[in-house]
XYZ file of N, CA and C in Angstrom:
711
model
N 50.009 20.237 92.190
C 51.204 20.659 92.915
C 52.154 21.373 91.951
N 52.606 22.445 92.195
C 53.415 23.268 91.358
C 54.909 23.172 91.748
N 54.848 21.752 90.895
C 56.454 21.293 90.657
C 57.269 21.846 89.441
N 58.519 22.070 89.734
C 59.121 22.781 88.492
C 58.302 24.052 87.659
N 57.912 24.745 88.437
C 57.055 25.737 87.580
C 58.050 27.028 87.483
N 59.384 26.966 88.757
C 60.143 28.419 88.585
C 61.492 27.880 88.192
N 61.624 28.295 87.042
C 63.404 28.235 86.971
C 64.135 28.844 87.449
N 65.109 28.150 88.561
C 65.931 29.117 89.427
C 67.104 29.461 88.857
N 67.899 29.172 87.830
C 69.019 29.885 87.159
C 68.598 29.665 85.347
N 68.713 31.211 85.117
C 69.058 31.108 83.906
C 69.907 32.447 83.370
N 70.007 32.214 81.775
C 70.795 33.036 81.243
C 70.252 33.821 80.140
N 68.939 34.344 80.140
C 68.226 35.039 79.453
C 68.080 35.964 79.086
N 68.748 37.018 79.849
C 68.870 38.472 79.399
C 69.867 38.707 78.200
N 69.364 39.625 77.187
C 70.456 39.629 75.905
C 71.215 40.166 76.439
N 72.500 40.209 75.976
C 73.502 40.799 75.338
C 74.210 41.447 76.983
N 74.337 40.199 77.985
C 74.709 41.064 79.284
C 76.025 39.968 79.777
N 76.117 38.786 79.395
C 76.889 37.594 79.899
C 77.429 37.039 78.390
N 77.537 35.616 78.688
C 77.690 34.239 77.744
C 76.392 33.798 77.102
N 75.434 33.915 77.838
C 74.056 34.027 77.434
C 73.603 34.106 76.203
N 72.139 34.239 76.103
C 71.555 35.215 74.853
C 71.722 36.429 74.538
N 72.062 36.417 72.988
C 73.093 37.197 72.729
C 71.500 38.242 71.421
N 70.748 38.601 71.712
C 69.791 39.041 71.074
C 68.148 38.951 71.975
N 67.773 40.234 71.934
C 66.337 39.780 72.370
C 65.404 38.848 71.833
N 65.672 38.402 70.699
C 65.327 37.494 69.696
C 64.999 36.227 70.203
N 66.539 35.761 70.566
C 66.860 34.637 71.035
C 66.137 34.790 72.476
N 66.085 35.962 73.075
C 65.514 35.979 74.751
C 64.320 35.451 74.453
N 63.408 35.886 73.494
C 61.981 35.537 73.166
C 61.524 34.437 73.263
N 62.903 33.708 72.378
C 62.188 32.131 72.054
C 62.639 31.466 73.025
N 63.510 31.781 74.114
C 64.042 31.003 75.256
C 62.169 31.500 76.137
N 62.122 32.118 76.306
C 60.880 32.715 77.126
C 59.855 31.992 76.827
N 59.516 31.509 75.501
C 58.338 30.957 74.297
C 58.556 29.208 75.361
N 59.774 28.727 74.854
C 59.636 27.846 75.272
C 59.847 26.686 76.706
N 60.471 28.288 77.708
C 59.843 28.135 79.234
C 58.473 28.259 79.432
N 57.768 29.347 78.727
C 56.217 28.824 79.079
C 55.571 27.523 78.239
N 56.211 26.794 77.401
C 55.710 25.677 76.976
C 56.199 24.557 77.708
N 56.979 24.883 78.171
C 57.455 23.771 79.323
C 56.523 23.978 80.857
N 55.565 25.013 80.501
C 55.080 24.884 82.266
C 55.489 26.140 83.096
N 56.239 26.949 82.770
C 56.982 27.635 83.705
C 56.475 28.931 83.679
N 56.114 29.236 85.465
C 55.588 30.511 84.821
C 56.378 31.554 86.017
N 57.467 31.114 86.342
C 58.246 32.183 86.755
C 59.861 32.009 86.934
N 60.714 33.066 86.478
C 62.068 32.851 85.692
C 62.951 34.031 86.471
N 64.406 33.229 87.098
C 64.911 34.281 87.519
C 65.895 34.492 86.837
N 66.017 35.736 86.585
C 67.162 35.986 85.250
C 68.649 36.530 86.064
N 69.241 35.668 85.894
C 70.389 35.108 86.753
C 71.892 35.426 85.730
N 71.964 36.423 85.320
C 73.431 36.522 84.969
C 74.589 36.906 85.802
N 75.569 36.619 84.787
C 76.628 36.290 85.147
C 77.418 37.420 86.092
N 77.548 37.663 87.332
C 78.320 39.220 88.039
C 79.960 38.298 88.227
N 80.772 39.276 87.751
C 82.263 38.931 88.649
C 82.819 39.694 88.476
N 83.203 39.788 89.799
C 83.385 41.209 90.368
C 84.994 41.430 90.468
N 85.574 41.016 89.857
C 87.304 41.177 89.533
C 86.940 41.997 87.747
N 85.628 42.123 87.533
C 85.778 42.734 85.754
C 84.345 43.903 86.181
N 83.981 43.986 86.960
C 82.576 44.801 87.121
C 82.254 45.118 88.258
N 81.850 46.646 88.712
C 81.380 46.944 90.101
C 79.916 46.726 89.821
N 79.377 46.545 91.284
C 77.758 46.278 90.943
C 76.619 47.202 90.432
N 77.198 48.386 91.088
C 77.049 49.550 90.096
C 76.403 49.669 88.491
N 77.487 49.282 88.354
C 77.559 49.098 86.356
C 76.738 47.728 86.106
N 76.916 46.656 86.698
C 76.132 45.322 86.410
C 74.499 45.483 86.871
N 74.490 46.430 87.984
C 73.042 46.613 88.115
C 72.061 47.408 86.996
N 73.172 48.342 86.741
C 72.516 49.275 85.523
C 72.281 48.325 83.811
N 73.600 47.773 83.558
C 73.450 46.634 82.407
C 72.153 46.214 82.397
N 72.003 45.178 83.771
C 71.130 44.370 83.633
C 69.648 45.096 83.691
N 69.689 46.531 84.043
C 67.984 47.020 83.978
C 68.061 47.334 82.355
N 68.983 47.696 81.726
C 68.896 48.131 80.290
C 68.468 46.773 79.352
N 69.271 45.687 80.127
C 68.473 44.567 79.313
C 67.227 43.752 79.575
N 66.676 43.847 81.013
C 65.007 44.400 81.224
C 64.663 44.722 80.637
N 64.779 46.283 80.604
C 64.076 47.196 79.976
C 63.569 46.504 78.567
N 64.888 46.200 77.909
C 65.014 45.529 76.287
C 64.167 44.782 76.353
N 63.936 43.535 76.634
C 63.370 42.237 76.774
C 61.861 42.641 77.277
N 61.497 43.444 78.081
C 60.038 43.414 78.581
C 59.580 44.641 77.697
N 59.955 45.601 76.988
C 59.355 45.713 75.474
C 59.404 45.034 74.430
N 59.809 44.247 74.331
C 59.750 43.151 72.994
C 58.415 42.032 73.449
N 58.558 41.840 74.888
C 57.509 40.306 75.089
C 55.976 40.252 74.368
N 55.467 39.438 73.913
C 54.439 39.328 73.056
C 53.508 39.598 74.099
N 52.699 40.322 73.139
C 51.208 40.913 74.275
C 50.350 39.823 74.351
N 50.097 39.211 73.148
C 48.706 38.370 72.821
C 48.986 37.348 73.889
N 49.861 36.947 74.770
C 49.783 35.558 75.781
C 50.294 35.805 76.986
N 50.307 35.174 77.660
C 50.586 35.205 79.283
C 52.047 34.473 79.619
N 52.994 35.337 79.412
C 54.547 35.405 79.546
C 54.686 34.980 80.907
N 56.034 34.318 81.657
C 55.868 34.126 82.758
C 56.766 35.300 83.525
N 56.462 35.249 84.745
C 56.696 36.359 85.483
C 58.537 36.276 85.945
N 59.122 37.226 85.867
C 60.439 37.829 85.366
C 61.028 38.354 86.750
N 61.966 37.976 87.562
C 62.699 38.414 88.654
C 64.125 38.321 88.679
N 64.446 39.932 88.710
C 66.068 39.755 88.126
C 66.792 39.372 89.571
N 67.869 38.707 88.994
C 68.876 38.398 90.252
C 70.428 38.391 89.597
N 71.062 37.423 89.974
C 72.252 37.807 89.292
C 73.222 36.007 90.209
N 74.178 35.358 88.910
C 74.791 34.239 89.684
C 76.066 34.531 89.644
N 75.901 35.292 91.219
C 77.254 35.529 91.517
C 78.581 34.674 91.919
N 80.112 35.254 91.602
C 80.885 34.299 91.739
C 81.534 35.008 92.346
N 82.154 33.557 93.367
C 82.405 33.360 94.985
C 83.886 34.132 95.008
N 83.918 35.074 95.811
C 85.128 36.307 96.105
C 85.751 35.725 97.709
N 86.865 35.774 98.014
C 86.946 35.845 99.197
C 86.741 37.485 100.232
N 86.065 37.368 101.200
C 85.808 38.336 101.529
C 84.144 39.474 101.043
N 83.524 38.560 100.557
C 82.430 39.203 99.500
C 81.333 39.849 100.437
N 81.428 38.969 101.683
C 80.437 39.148 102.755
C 80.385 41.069 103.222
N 81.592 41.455 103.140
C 81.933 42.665 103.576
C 81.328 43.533 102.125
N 80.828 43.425 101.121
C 80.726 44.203 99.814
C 79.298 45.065 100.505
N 79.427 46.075 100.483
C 78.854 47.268 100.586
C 77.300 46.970 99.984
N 77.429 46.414 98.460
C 76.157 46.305 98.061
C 75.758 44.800 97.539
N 76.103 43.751 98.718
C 76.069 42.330 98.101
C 74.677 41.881 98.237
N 73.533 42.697 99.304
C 72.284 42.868 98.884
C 72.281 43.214 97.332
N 71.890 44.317 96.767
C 71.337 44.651 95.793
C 71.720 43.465 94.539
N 72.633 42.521 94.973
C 72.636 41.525 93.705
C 71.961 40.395 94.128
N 70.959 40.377 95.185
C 69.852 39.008 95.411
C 68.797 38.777 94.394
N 68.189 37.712 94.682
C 67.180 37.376 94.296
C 66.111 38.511 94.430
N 65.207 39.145 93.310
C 64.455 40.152 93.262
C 64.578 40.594 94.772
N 63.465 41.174 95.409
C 63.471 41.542 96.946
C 63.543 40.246 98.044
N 64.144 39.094 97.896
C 64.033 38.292 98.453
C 65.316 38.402 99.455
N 65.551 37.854 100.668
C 66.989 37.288 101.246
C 67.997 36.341 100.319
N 67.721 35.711 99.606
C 68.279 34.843 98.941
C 69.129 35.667 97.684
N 70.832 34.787 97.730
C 71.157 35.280 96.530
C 72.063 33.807 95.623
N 72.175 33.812 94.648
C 72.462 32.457 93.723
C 74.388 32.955 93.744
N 75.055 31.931 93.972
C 76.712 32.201 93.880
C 77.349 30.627 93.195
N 78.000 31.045 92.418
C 78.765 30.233 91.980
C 80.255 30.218 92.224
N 80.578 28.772 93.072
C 81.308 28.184 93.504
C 82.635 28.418 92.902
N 83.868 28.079 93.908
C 85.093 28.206 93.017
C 85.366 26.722 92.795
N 86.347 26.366 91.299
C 86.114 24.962 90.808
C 87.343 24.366 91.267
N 88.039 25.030 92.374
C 89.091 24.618 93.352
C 88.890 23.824 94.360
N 89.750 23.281 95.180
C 89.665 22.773 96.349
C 89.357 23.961 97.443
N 87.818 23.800 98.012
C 87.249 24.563 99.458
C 88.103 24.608 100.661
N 88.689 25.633 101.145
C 88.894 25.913 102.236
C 88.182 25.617 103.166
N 88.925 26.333 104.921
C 87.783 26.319 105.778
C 87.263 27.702 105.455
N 88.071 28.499 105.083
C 87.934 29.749 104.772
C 86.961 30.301 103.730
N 86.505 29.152 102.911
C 85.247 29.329 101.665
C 83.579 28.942 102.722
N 83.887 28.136 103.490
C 82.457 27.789 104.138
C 82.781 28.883 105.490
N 83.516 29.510 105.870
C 83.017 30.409 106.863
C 82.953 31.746 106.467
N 83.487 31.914 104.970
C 82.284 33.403 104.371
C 81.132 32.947 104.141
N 80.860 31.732 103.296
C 79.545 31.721 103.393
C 78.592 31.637 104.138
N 79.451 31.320 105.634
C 78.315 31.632 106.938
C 78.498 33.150 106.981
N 79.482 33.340 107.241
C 79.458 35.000 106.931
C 78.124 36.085 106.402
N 78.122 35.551 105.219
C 77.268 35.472 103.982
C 75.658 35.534 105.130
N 75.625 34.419 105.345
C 74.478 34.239 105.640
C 73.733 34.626 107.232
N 75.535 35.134 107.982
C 74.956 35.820 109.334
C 74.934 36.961 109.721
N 75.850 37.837 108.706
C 76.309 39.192 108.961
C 75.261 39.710 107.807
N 75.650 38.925 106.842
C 74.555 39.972 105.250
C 72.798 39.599 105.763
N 72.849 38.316 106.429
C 71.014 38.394 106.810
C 70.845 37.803 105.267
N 71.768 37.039 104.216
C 71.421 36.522 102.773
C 71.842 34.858 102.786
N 70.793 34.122 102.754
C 70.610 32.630 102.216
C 71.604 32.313 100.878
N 72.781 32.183 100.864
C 73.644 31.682 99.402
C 72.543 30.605 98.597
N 72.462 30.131 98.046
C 71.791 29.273 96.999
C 73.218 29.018 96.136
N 74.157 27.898 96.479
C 75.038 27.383 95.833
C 74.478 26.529 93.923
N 74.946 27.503 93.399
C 74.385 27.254 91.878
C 75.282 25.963 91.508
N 74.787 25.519 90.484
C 74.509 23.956 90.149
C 75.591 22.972 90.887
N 75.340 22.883 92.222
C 76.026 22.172 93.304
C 76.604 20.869 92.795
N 76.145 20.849 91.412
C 76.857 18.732 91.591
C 78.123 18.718 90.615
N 78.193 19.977 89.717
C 79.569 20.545 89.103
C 81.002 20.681 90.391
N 80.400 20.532 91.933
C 81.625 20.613 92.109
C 81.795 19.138 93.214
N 81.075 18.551 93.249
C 80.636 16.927 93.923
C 81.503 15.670 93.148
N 82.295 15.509 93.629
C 82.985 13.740 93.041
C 82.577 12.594 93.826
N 82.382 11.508 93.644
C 82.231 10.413 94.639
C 83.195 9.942 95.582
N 83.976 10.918 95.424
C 84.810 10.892 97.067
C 84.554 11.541 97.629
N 83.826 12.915 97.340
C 83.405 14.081 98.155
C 82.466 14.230 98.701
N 81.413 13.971 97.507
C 79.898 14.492 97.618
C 79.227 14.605 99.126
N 79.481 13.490 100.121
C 78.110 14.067 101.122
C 79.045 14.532 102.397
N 80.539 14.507 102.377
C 81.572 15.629 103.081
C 80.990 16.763 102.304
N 81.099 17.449 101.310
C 80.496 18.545 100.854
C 79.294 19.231 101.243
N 78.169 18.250 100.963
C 76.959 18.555 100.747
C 76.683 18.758 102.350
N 77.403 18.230 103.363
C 76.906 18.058 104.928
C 77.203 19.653 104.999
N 78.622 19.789 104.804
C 78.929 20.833 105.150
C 78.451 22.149 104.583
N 78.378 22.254 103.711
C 77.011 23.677 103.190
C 75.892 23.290 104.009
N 75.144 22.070 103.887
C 73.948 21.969 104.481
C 74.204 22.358 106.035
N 75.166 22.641 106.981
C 75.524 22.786 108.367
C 75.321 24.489 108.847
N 75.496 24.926 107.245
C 76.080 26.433 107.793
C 74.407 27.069 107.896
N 73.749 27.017 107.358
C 73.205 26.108 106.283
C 72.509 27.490 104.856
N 72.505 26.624 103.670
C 72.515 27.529 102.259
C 71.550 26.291 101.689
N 71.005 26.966 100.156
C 70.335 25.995 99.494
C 71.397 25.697 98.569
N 70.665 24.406 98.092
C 71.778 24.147 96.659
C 70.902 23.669 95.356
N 71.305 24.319 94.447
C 70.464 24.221 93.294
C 70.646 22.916 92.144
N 70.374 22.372 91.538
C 71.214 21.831 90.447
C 70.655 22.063 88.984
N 71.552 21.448 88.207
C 70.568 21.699 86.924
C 70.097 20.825 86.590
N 69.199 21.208 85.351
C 68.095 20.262 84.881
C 68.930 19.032 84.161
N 69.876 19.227 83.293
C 70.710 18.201 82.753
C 71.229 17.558 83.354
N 71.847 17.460 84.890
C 71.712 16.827 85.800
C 71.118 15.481 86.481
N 69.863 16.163 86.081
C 68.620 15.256 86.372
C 68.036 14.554 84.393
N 68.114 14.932 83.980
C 67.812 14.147 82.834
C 68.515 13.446 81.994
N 69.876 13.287 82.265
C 71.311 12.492 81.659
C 71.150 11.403 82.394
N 71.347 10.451 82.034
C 70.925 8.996 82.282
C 72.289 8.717 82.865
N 72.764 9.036 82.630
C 74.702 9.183 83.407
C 74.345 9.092 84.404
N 73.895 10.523 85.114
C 73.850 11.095 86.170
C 72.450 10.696 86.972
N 71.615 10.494 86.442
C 70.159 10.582 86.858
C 69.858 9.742 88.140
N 70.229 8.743 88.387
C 70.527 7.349 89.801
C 71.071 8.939 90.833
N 71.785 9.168 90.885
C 72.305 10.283 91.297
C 71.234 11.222 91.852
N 71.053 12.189 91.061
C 70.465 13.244 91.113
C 69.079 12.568 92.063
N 68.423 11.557 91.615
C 67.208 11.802 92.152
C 67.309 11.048 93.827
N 68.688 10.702 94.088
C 68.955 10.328 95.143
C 68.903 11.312 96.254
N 70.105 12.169 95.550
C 70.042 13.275 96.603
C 68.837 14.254 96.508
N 68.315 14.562 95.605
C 66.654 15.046 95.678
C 65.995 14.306 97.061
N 65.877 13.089 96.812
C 65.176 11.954 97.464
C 64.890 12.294 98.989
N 66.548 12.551 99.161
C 67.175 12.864 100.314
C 67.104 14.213 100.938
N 66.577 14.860 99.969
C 66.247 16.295 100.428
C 67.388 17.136 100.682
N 68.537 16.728 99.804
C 69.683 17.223 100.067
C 70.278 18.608 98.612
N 68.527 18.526 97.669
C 68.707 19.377 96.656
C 67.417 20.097 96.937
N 67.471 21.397 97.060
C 66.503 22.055 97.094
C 65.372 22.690 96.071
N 66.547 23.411 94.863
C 66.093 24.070 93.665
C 66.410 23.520 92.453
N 65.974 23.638 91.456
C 66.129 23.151 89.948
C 66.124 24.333 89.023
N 67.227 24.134 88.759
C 67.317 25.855 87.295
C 67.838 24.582 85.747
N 67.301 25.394 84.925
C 68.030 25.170 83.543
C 69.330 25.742 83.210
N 69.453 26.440 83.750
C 71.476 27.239 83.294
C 71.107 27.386 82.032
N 69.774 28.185 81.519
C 69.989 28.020 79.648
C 70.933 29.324 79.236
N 71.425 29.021 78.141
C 72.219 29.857 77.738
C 71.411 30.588 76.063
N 70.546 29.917 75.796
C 70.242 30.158 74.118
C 69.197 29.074 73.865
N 68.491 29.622 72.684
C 67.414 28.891 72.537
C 67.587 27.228 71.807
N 69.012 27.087 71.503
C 69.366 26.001 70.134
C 70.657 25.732 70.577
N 71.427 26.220 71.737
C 72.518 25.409 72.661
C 72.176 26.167 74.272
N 72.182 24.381 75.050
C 71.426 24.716 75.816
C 71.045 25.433 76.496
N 69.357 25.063 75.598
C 67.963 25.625 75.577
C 67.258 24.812 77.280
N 65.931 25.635 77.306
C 65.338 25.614 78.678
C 65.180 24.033 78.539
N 65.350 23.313 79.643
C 64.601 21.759 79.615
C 63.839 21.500 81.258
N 63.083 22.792 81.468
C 62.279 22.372 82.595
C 61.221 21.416 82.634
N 60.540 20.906 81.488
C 59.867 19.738 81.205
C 60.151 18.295 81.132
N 61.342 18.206 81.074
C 62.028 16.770 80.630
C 62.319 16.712 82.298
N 62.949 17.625 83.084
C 63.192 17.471 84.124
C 62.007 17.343 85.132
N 61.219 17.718 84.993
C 59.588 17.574 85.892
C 59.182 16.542 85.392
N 59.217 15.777 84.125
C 58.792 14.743 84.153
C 59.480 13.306 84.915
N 61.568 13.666 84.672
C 62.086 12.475 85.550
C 61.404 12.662 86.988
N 61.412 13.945 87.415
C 60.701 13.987 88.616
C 59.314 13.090 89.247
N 58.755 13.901 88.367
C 57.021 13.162 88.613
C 57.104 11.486 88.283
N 57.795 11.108 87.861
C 58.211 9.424 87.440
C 58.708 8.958 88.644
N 59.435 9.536 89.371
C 60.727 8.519 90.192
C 60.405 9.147 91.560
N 59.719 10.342 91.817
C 60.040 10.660 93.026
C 59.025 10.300 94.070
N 58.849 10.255 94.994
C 57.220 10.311 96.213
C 57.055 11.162 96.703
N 55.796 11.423 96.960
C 54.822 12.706 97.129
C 55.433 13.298 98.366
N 56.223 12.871 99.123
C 56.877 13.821 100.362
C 58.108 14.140 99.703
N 58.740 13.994 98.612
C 59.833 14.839 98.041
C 59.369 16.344 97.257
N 57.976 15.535 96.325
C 57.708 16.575 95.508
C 56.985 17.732 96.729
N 56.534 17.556 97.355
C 55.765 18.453 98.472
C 57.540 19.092 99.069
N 57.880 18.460 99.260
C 59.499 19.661 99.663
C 59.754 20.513 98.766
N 59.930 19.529 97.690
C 60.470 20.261 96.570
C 59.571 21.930 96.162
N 58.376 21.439 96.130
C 57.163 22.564 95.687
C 57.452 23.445 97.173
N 57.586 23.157 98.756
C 57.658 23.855 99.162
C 58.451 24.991 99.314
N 59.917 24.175 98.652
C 61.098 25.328 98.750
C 60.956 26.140 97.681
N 60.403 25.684 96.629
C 60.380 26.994 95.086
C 59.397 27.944 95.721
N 58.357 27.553 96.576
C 57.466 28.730 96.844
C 58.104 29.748 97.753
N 58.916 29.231 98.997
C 59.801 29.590 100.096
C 60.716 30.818 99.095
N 61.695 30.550 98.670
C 62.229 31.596 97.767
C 61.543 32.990 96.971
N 60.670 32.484 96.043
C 60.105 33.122 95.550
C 58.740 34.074 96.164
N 58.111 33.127 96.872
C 57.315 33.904 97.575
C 55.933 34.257 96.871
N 55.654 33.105 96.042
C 54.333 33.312 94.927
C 53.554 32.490 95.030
């Protein structure tokens, strides 16, 4: 079963975000997503659109493509590369002319990051917006950054109503803090996707392995069968 095999957020492209800041560093982040298992990566930087039209962020990010898929080592089997972009949440974004072209490769789906404010009604009815006028699935990026235990399943109902995926990260799930947690709402089918948010190869670096393993430990075979079904659902591989 091809659990955890796609990382749904990361920060891999050089020299375009907060990210990796060298193709160098892209390499060995790449080196050690395929040693973790992974053989497909959506390269998810950073768009905000109060400093950048999509325009210019679309072009960036093919120049650092471009960069990165001439450098990748020939001699091995690299995993497969789909640019997207984790966009942050605008009021009114639904109306953007080109809020397609910042999805998930050719997919409906696009990754947005949340505002770290108190939600309106006005934040969950663009994102239906989002998802009835644009014809685009939001994928709320690492959903438990904005979850308190007074909030969490008022929150989580309500995205899940309109309805969007929600991603979390791998540190999430492998912090012993958090972990009772995380694999609850997994459990519950109330988390769809798993990204690393890596930023660099030596501060955090990819940990899709540590996280497939709390997985494969704690979870039952009708979670991981969701779970595997929705990474395929997205991606489409």
């Amino acid at each position: 079963m091809d659990i955890l095999t796609t990382d749904f957020h990361t920060h891999i492209l050089p020299g375009i975000d907060d990210g990796s800041q060298s193709v160098d560093d892209s390499i060995a982040m790449l080196l050690k997503e395929q040693s973790d298992g992974v053989d497909t990566i959506l390269l998810t930087p950073h768009f905000y659109p109060q400093t950048m039209f999509p325009d210019t962020f679309l072009e960036k990010r093919q120049i650092a493509m471009d960069q990165l898929r001439s450098a990748l080592p020939q001699d091995r089997k690299m995993p497969h590369l789909i640019p997207g972009a984790e966009v942050q949440y605008c009021p009114g974004m639904s109306q953007w002319e080109q809020l397609n072209s910042l999805a998930i490769g050719d997919s409906k789906h696009i990754l947005i990051e949340m505002p770290y404010t108190k939600w309106s009604e006005n934040t969950y009815a663009e994102l239906k917006r989002i998802r009835i006028e644009c014809d685009l699935t939001p994928i709320i990026a690492h959903v438990e950054r904005y979850l308190t235990r007074y909030n969490m399943n008022r929150v989580l109902n309500r995205l899940l109503s309109i309805p969007v995926l929600l991603q979390m990260n791998c540190e999430y799930l492998t912090d012993i803090r958090t972990q009772r947690t995380a694999l609850k709402l997994i459990s519950a089918h109330k988390i769809h996707l798993i990204g690393s948010d890596c930023h660099s190869s030596n501060w955090r670096s990819p940990t899709m392995a540590q996280a497939r393993d709390v997985l494969l430990a704690n979870a039952d075979e009708q979670t991981l069968l969701f779970m595997s079904q929705m990474q395929r659902m997205v991606i489409h591989r």
